[in-house]
Short mmCIF file of C-alpha atoms and ligand atoms in Angstrom, two decimals:
data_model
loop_
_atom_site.label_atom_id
_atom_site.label_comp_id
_atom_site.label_asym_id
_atom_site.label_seq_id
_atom_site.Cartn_x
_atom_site.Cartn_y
_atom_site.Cartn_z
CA UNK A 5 111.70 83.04 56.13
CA UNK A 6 109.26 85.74 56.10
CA UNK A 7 106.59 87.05 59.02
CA UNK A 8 103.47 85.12 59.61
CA UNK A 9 101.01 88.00 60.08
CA UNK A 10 97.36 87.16 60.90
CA UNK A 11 94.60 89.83 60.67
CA UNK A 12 91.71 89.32 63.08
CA UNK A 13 93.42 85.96 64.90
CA UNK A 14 91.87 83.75 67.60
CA UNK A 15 94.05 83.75 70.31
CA UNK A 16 92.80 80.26 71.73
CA UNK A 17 95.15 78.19 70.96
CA UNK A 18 97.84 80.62 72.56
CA UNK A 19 96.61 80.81 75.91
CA UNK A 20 96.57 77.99 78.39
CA UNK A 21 92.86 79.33 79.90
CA UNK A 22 91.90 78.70 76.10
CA UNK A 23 90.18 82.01 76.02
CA UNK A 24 88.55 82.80 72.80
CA UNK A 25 90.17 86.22 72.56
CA UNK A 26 90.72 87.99 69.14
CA UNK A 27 93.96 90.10 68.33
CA UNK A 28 93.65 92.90 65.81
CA UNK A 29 96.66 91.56 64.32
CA UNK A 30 98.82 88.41 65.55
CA UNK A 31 102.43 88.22 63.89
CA UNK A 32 104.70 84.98 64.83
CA UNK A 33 108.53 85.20 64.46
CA UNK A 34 110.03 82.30 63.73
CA UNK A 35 113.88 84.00 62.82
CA UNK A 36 115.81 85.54 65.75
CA UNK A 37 116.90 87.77 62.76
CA UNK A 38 113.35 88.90 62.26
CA UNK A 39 112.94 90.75 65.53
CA UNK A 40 113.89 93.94 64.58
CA UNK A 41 111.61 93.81 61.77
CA UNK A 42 108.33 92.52 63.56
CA UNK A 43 108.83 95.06 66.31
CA UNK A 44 108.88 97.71 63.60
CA UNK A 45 105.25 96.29 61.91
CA UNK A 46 104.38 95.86 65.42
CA UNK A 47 105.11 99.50 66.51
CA UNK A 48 102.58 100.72 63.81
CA UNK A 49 99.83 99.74 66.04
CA UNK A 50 99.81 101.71 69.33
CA UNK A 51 99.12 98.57 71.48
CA UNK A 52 101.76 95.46 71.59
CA UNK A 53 101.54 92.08 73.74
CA UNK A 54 104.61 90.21 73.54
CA UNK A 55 103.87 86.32 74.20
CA UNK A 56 105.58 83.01 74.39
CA UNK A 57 103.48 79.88 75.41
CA UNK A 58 100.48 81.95 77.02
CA UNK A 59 100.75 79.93 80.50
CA UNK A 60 100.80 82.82 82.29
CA UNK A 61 98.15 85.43 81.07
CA UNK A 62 94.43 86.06 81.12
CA UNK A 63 92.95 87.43 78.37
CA UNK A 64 90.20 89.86 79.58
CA UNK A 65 88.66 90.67 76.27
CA UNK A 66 89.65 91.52 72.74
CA UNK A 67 93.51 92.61 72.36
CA UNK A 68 92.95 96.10 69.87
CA UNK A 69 96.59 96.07 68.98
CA UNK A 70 99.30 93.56 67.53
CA UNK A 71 100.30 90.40 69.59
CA UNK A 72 103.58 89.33 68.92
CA UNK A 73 104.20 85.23 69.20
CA UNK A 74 107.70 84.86 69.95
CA UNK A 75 108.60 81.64 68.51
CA UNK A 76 112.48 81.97 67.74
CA UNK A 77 114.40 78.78 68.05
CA UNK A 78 118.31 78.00 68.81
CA UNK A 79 120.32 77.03 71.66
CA UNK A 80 124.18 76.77 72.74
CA UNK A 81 127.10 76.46 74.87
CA UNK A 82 128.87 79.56 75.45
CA UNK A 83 131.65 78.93 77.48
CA UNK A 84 132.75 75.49 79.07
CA UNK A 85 135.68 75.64 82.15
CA UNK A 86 134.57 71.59 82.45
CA UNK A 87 133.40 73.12 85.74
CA UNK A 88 130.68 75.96 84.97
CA UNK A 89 128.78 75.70 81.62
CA UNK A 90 127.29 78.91 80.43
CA UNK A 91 124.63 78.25 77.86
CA UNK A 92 122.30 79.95 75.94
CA UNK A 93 118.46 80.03 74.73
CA UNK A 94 116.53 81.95 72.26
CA UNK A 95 113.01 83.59 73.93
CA UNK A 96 111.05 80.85 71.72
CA UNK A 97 112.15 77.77 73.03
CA UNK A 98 109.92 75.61 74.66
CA UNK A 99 111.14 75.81 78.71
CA UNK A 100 111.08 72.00 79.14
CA UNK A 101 112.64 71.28 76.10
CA UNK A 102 115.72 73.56 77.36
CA UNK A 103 115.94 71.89 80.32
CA UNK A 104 116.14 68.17 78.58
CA UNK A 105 118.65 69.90 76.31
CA UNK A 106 120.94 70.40 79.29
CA UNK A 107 120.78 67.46 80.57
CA UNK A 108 121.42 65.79 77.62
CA UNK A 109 124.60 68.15 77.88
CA UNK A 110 125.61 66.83 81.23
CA UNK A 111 124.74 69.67 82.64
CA UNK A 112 122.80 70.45 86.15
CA UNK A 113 121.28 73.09 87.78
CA UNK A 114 117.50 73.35 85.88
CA UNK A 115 116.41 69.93 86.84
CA UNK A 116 113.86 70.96 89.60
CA UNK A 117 112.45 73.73 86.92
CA UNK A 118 111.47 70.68 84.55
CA UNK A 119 108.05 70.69 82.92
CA UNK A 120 107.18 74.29 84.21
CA UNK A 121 105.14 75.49 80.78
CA UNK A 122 105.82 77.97 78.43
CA UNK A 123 108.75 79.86 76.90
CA UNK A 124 113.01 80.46 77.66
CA UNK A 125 111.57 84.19 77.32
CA UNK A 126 109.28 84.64 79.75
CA UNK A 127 111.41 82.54 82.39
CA UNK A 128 113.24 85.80 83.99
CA UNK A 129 109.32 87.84 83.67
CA UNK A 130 108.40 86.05 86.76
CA UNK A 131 112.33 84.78 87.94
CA UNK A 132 110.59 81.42 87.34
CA UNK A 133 110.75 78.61 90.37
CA UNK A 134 109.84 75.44 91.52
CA UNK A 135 110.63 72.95 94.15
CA UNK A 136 113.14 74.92 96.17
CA UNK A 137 114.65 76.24 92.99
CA UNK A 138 114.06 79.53 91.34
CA UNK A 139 115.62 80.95 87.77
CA UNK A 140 117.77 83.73 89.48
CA UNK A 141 119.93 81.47 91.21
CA UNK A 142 121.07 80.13 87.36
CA UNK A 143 120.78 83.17 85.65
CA UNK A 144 123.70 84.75 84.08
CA UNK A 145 122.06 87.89 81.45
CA UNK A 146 119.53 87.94 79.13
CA UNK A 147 119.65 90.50 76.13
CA UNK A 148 116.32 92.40 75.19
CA UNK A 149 115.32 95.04 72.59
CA UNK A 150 113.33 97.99 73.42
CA UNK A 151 109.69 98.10 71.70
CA UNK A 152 109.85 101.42 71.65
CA UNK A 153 113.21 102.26 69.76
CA UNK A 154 114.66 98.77 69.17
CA UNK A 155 117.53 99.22 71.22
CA UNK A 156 119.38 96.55 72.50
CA UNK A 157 120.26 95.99 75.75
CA UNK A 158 121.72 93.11 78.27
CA UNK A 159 120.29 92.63 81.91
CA UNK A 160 122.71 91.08 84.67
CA UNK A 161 120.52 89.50 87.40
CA UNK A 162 120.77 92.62 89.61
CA UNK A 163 119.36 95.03 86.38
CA UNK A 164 116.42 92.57 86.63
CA UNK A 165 115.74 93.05 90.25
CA UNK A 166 114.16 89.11 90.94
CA UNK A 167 111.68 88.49 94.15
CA UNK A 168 109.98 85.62 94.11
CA UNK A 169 107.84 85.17 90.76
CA UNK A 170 109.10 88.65 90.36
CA UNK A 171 111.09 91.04 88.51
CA UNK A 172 111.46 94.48 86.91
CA UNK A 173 109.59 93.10 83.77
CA UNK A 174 106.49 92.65 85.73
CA UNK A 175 106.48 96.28 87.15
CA UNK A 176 108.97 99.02 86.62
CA UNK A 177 109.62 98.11 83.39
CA UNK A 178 106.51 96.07 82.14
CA UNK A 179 105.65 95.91 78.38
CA UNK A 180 108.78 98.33 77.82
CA UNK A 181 111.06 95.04 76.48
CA UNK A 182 111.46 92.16 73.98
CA UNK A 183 113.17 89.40 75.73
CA UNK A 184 115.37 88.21 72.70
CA UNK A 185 117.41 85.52 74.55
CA UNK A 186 118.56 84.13 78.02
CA UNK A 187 121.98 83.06 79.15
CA UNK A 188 121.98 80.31 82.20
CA UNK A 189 125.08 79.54 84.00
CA UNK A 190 124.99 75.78 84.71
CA UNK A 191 127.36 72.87 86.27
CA UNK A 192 129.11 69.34 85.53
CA UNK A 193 129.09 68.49 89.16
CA UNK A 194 125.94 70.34 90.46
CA UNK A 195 125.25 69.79 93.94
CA UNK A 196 121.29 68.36 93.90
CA UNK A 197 118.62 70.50 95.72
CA UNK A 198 116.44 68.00 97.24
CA UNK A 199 115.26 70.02 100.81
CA UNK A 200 111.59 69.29 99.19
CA UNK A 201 110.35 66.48 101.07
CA UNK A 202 108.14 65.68 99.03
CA UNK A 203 110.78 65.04 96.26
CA UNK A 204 113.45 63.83 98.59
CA UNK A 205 110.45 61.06 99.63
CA UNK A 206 109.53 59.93 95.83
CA UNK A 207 113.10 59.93 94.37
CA UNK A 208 113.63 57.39 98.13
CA UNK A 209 110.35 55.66 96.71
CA UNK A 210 111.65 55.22 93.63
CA UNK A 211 115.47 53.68 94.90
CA UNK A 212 117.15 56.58 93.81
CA UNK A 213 119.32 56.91 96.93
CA UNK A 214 121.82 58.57 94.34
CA UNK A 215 120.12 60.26 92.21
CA UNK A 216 121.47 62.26 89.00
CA UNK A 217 120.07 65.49 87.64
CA UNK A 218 118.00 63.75 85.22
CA UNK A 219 116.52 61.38 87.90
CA UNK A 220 115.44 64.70 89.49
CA UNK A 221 113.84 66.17 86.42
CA UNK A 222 112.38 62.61 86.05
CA UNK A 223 110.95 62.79 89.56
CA UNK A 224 109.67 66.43 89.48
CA UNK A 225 108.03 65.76 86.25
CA UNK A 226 105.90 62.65 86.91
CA UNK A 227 104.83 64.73 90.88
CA UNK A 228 104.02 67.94 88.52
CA UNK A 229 101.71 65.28 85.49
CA UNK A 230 100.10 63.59 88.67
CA UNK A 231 99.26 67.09 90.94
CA UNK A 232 98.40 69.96 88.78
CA UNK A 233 95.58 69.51 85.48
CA UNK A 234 97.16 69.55 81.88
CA UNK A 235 96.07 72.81 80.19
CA UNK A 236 95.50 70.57 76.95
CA UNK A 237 92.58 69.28 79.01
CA UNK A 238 91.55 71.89 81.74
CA UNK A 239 92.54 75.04 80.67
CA UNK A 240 94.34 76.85 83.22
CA UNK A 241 97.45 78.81 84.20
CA UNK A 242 99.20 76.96 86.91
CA UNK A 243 98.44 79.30 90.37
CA UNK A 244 97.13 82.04 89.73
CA UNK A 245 97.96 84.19 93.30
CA UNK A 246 101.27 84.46 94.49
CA UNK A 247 101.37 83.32 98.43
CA UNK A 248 101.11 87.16 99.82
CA UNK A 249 104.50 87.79 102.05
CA UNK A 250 103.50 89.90 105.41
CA UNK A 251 105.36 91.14 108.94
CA UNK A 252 105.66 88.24 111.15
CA UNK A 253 103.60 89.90 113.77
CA UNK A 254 100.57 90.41 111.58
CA UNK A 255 100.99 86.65 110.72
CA UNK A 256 101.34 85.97 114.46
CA UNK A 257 97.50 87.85 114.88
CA UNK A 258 95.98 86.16 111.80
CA UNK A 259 96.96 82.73 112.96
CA UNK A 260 95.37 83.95 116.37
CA UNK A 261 91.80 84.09 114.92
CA UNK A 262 92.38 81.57 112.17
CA UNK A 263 93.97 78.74 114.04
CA UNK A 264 95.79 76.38 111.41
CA UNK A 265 97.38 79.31 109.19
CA UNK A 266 99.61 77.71 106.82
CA UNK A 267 102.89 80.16 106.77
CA UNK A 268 106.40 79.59 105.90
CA UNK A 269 108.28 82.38 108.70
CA UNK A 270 111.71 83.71 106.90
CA UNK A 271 113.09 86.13 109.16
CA UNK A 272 110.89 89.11 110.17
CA UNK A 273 108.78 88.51 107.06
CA UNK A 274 106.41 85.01 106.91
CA UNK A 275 104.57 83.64 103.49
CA UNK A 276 101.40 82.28 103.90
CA UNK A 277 99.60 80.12 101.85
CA UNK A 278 97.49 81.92 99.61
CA UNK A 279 95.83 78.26 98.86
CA UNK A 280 94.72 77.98 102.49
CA UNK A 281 93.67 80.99 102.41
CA UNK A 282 91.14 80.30 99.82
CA UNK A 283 89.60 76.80 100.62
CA UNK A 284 88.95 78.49 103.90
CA UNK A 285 86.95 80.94 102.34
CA UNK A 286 85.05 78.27 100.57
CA UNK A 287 86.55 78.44 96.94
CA UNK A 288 87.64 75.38 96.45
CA UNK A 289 86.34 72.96 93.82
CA UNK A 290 83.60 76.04 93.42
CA UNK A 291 82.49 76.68 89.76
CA UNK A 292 80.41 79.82 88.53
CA UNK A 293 79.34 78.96 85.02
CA UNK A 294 82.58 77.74 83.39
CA UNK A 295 84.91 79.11 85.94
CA UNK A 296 86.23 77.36 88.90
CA UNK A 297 88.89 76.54 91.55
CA UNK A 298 90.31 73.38 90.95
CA UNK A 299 88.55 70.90 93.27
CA UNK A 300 92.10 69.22 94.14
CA UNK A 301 94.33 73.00 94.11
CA UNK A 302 92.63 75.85 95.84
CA UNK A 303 95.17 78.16 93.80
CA UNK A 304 94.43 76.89 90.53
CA UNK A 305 91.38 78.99 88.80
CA UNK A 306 90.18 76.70 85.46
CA UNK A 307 88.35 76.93 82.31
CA UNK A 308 85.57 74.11 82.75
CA UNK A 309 85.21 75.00 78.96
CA UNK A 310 83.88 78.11 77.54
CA UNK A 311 84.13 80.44 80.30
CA UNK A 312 85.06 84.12 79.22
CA UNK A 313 88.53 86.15 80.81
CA UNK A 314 85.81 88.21 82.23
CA UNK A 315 84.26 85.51 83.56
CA UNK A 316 87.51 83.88 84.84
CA UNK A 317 88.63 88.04 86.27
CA UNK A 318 85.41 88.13 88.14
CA UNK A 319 85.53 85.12 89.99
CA UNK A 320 89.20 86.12 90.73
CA UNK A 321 87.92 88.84 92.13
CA UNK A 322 85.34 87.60 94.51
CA UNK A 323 88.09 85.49 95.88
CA UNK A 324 90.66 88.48 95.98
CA UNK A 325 87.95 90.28 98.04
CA UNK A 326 86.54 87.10 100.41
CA UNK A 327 90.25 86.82 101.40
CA UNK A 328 91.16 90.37 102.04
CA UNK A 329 87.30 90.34 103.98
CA UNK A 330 88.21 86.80 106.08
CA UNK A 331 92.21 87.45 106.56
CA UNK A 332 92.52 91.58 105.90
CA UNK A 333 95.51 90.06 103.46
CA UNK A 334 95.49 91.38 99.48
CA UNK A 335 95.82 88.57 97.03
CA UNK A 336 98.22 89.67 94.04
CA UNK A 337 97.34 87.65 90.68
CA UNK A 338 100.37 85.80 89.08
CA UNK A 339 99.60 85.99 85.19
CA UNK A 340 99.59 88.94 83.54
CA UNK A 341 96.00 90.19 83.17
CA UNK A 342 95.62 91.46 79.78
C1 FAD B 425 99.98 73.99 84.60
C2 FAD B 425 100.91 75.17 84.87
C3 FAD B 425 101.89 75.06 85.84
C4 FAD B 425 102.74 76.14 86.10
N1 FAD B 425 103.70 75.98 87.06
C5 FAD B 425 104.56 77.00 87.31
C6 FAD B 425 105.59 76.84 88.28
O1 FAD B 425 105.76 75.78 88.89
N2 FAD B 425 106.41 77.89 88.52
C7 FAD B 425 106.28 79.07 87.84
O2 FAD B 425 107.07 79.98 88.11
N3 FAD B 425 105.33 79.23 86.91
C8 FAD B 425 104.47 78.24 86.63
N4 FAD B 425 103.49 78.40 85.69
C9 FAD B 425 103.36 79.69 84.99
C10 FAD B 425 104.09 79.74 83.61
O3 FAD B 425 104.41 78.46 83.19
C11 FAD B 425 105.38 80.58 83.68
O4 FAD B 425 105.11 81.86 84.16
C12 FAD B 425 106.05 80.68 82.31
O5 FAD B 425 107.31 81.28 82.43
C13 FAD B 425 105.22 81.49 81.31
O6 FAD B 425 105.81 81.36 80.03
P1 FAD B 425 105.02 81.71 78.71
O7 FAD B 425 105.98 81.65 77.58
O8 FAD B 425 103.83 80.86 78.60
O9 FAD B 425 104.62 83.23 79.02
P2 FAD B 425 103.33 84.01 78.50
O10 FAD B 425 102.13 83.53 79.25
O11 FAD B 425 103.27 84.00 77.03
O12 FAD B 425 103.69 85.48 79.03
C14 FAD B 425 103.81 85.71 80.42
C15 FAD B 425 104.38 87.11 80.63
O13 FAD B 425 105.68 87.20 80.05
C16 FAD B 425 105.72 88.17 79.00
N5 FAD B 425 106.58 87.61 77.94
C17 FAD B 425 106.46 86.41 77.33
N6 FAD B 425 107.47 86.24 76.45
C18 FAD B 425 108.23 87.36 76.52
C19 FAD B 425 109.42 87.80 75.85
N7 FAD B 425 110.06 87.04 74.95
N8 FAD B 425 109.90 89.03 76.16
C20 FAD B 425 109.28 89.83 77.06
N9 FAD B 425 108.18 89.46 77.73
C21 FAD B 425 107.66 88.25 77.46
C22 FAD B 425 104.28 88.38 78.58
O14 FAD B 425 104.09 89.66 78.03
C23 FAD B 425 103.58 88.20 79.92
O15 FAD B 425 103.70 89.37 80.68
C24 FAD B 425 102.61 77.34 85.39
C25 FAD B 425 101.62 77.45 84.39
C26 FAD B 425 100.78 76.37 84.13
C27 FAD B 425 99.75 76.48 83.04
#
């Protein structure tokens, strides 16, 4: 199997916003044995954008290097105790698929992560989560190759230093890695998460009084089709600010002034709701040109068709500054801007 290399390639089709964006040169690896090699046509071109399923970036303008589509396939069972199940995932599998896969295994432990978009490899870039669940807590290693020198080199979950939709790949060590493949350590007999009310109510809607892992996948799925827009029709990138995390006592003085402050208080520390936030400050359902706020998800910034990244980063901005004007809080964007 050789490289696909494209010179000049419309990135549209590769990013959820559906950006028009050109690469100078786009090369897709299909073969996990063909890493090595693409990295060293990549590393000819002083710029390189590793990408997976483009559902968390925004493409700014023109990329004047090489974008590499990771699009490697395979998955397996490691090690079986009939207890713990560790299994593995190349970086180009589609997320959702992996998550059927294990069930199919008769496994547990990814079901509330079902039908989050995008790739096995960018799962740890952002430690991944969703209804009360988040990737760390599954996460075994994941091995990675060095742009740079093509080293390889396995993470544990403390090497990749997860926060919530965080990790060292978004910050002390952004752009420096290849994310080759992830290792997830799953269960037979998982003990559900269900402390989502929202979940706990539909799967009790449903008559799933008992439900199994797949029930909750099931469930999680058809709340996720009915609440947030497909990208295939709306392009967007699921939220696009993380809720900002402050000192309890500044929360205490903003919900003061701003009575009705959503804000989830964990210890000394309180999230707030970054979604509040903004409809407060008038965003929501707003649309400048072709970018918006989703009239139904304050957090959710759309493509209403042709709008530009620019386009989409300035209207980020206006809300980034409204918020920090209204709430003196600093909104932190979620996708990588590129
Ligand atoms: C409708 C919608 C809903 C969403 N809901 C959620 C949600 O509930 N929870 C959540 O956490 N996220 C959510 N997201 C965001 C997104 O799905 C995740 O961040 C996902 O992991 C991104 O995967 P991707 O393959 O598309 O990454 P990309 O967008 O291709 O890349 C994202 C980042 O990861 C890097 N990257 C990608 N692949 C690799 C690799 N192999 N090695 C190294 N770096 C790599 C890129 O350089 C970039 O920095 C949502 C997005 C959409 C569009």
């Amino acid at each position: 199997m050789s490289l696909t290399i494209i010179h000049n390639a419309s990135l549209r089709t590769l990013n959820t916003f559906g950006i028009d964006a050109h690469a100078k040169r786009l090369i897709q690896v299909l073969d996990p044995a063909q890493l090595s090699q693409a990295l060293e046509q990549a590393r000819q071109d002083p710029a390189l954008l590793v990408i997976g399923g483009g559902s968390n970036l925004l493409l700014t303008a023109d990329f004047p290097g090489t974008v590499l589509h990771v699009c490697t396939k395979g998955r397996r069972i490691v090690a079986d105790d009939g207890e713990q199940v560790i299994v593995e995932a190349q970086a180009g599998e589609s997320w959702d698929a992996f998550v059927r896969w294990t069930l199919d295994q008769g496994l547990g432990g990814l079901e509330n992560l079902a039908l989050i978009p995008g790739s096995v490899g960018a799962s740890p870039v952002q430690n991944i989560g969703a209804y009360g669940v988040e990737l760390c807590e599954r996460f075994e290693s994941l091995r990675a190759i060095e742009l740079a020198s093509g080293r390889e080199q396995q993470f544990s979950a403390e090497q990749c230093g997860f926060g919530y939709r965080d990790s060292v790949f978004k910050h002390a060590q952004a752009g420096r890695w290849l994310i080759a493949s992830v290792r997830l350590r799953l269960e037979r007999h998982p003990t559900l998460r269900l402390n989502y009310a929202e979940l706990r109510d539909e799967l009790l809607a449903c008559g799933c009084g008992h439900p199994t892992p797949r029930d909750v996948a099931d469930t999680v799925s058809a709340i996720r089709r009915r609440k947030l827009p497909d990208p295939a029709v709306l392009g967007n990138a699921g939220s696009f600010f993380k809720n900002p995390v402050v000192d309890s006592e500044v929360a205490d003085q903003i919900a003061e002034r701003e009575p009705g402050l959503v804000r989830w208080p964990d210890g000394s520390r309180s999230k707030l709701s970054a979604a509040w936030m903004i409809d407060r400050c008038g965003f929501k359902g707003r649309r400048e040109g072709d970018a918006g706020v989703h009239a139904a998800h304050a957090l959710v910034l759309v493509n209403h068709g042709k709008a530009s990244g620019a386009q989409m980063l300035a209207l980020a901005r206006r809300i980034q500054a409204a918020v920090k004007t209204r709430f003196g809080v600093e909104l932190e964007p979620e996708p990588l801007v590129v």
